[in-house]
PDB file of C-alpha atoms in Angstrom:
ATOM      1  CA  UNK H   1      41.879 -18.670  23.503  1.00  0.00           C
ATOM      2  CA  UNK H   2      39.140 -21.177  23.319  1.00  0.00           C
ATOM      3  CA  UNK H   3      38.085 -23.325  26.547  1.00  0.00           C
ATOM      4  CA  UNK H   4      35.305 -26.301  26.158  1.00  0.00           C
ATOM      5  CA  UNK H   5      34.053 -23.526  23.440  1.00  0.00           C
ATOM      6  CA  UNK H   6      34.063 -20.570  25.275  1.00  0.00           C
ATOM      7  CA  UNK H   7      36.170 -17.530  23.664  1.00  0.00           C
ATOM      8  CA  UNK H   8      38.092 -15.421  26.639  1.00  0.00           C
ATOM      9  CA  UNK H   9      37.269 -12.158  27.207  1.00  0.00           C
ATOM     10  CA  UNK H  10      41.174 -11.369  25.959  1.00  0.00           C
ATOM     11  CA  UNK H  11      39.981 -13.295  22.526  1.00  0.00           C
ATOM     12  CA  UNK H  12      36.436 -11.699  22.408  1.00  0.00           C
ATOM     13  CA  UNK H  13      38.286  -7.980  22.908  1.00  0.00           C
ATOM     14  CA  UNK H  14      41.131  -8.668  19.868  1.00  0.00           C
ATOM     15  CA  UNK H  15      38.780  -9.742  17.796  1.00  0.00           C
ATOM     16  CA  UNK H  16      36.330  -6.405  18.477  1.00  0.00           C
ATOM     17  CA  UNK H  17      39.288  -4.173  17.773  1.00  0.00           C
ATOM     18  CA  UNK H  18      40.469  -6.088  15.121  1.00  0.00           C
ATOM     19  CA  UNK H  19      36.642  -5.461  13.209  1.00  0.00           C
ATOM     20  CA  UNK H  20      36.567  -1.660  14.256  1.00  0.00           C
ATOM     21  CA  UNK H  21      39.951  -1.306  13.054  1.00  0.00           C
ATOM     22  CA  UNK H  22      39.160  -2.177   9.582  1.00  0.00           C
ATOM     23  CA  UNK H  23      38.767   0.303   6.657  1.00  0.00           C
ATOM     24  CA  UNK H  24      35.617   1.074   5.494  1.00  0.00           C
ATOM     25  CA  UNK H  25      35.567   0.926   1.475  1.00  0.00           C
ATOM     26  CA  UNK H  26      35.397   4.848   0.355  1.00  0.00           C
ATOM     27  CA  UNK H  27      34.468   3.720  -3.775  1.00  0.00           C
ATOM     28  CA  UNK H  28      31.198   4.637  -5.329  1.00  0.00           C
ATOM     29  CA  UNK H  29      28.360   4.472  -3.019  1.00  0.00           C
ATOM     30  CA  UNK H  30      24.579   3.688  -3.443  1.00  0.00           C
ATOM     31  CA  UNK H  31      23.094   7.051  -2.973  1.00  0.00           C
ATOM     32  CA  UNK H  32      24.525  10.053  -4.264  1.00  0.00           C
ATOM     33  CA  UNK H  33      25.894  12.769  -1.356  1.00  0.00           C
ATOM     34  CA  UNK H  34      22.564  15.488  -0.759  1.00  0.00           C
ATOM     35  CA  UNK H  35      25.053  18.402  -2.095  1.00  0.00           C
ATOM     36  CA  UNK H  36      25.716  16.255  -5.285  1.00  0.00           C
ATOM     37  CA  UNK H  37      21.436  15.533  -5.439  1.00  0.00           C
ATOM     38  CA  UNK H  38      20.890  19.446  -4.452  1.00  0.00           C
ATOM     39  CA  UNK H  39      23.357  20.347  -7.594  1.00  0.00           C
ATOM     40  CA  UNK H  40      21.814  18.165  -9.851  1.00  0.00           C
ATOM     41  CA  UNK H  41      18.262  19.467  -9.053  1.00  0.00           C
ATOM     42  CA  UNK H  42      19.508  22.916  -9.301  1.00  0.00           C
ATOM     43  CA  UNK H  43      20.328  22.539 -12.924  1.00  0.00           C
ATOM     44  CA  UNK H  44      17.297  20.480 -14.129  1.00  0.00           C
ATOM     45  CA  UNK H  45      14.882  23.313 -12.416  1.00  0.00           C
ATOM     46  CA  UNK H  46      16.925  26.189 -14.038  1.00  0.00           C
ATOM     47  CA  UNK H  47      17.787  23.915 -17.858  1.00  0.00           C
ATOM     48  CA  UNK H  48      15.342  24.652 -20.653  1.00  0.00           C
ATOM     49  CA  UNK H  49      12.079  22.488 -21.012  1.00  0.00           C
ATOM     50  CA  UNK H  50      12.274  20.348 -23.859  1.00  0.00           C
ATOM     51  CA  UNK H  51      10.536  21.255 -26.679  1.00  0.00           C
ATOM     52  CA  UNK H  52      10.844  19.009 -30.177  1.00  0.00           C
ATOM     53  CA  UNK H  53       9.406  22.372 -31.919  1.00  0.00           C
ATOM     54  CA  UNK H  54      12.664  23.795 -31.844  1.00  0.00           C
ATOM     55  CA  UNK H  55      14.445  21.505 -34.248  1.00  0.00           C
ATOM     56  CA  UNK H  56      11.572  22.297 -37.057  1.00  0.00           C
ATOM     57  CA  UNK H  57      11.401  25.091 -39.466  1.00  0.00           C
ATOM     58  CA  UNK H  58      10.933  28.643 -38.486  1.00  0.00           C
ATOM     59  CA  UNK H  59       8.130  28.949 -41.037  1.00  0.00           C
ATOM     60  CA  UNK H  60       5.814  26.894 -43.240  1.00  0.00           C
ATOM     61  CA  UNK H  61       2.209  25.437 -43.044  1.00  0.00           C
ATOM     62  CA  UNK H  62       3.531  21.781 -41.889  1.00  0.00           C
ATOM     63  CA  UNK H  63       5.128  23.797 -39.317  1.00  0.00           C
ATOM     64  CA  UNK H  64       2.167  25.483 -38.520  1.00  0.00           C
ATOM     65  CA  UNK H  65      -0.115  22.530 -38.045  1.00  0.00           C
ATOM     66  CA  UNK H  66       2.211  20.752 -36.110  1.00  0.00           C
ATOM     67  CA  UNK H  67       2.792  23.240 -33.358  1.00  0.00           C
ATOM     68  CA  UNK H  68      -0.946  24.161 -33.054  1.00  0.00           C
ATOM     69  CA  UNK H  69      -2.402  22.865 -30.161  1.00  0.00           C
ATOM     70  CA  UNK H  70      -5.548  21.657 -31.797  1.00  0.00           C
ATOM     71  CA  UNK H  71      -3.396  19.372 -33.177  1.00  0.00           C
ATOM     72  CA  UNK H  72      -1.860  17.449 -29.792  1.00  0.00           C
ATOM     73  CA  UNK H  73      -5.619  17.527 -28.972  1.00  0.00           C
ATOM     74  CA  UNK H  74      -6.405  15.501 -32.196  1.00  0.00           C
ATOM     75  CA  UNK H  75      -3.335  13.419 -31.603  1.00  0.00           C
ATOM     76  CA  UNK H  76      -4.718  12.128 -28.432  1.00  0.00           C
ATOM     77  CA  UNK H  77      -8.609  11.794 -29.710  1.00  0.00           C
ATOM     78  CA  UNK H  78      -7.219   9.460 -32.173  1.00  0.00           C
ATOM     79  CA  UNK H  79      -5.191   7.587 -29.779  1.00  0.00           C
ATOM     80  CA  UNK H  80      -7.898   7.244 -27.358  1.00  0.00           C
ATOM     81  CA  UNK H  81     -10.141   5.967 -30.056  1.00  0.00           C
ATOM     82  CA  UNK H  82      -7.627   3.855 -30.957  1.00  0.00           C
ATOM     83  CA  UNK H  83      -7.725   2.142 -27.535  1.00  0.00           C
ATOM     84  CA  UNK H  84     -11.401   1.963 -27.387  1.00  0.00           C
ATOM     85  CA  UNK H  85     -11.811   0.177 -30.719  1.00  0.00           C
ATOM     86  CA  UNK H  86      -8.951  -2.579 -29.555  1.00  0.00           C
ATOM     87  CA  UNK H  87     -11.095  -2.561 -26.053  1.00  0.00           C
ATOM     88  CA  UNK H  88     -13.945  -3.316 -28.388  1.00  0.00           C
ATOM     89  CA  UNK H  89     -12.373  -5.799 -31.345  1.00  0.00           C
ATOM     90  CA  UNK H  90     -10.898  -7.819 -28.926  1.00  0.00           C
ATOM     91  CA  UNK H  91     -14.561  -8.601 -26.508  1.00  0.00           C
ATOM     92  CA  UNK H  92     -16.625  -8.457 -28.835  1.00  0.00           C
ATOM     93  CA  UNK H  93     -15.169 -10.190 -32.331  1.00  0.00           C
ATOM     94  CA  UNK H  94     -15.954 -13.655 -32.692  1.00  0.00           C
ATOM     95  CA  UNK H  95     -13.406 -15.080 -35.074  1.00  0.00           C
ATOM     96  CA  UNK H  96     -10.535 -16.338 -34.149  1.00  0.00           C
ATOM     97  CA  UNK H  97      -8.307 -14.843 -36.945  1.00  0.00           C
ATOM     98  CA  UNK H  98      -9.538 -11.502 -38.831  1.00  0.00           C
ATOM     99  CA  UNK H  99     -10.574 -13.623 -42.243  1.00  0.00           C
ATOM    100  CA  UNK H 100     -13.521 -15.518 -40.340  1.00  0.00           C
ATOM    101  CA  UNK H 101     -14.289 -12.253 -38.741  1.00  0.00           C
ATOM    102  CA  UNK H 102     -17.720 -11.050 -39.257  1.00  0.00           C
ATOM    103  CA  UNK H 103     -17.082  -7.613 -42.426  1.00  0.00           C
ATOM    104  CA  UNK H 104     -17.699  -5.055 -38.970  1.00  0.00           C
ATOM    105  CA  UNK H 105     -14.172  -6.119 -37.718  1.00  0.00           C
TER     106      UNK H 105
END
């Protein structure tokens, strides 16, 4: 009960109970349980790496080249030039559409 807005102790107690009796929700939760995070770490340390090779022929040249490792290096040379010449075409070309570009770009 409520005097000149001031709860009772005998209102402030029911009401304490009344929280701390309530059910806390047991449904999905944010963060996984650390056996469920252990398990799943388990598995992706023991699984097989994955490896796109697999899926291609056993044998052949294309084969060949593509799983050599001079090629990945190539790969990324040509990306990485790639990314220097769009560094370069975009500071340093001065037309504003590539038809009144100067012939370099």
């Amino acid at each position: 009960m409520e005097v000149n807005g001031i709860a009772s102790e005998r209102d402030h107690d029911s009401t304490h109970e009344s929280r701390e009796s309530r059910e806390v929700p047991t449904g999905p939760t944010i963060l996984p349980s650390a056996d469920d995070m252990k398990e799943r770490i388990r598995k992706e340390m023991t699984s097989e790496p994955y490896d796109v090779s697999k899926y291609y022929h056993r044998t052949g040249f294309s084969r060949w080249i593509a799983t050599h490792p001079r090629f990945e290096q190539l790969t990324l040379v040509v990306i990485a030039l790639n990314a220097l010449w769009i560094w370069i075409d975009t500071d340093a070309n001065p037309g504003p559409v590539l038809l009144q570009s100067p012939p370099f770009f």
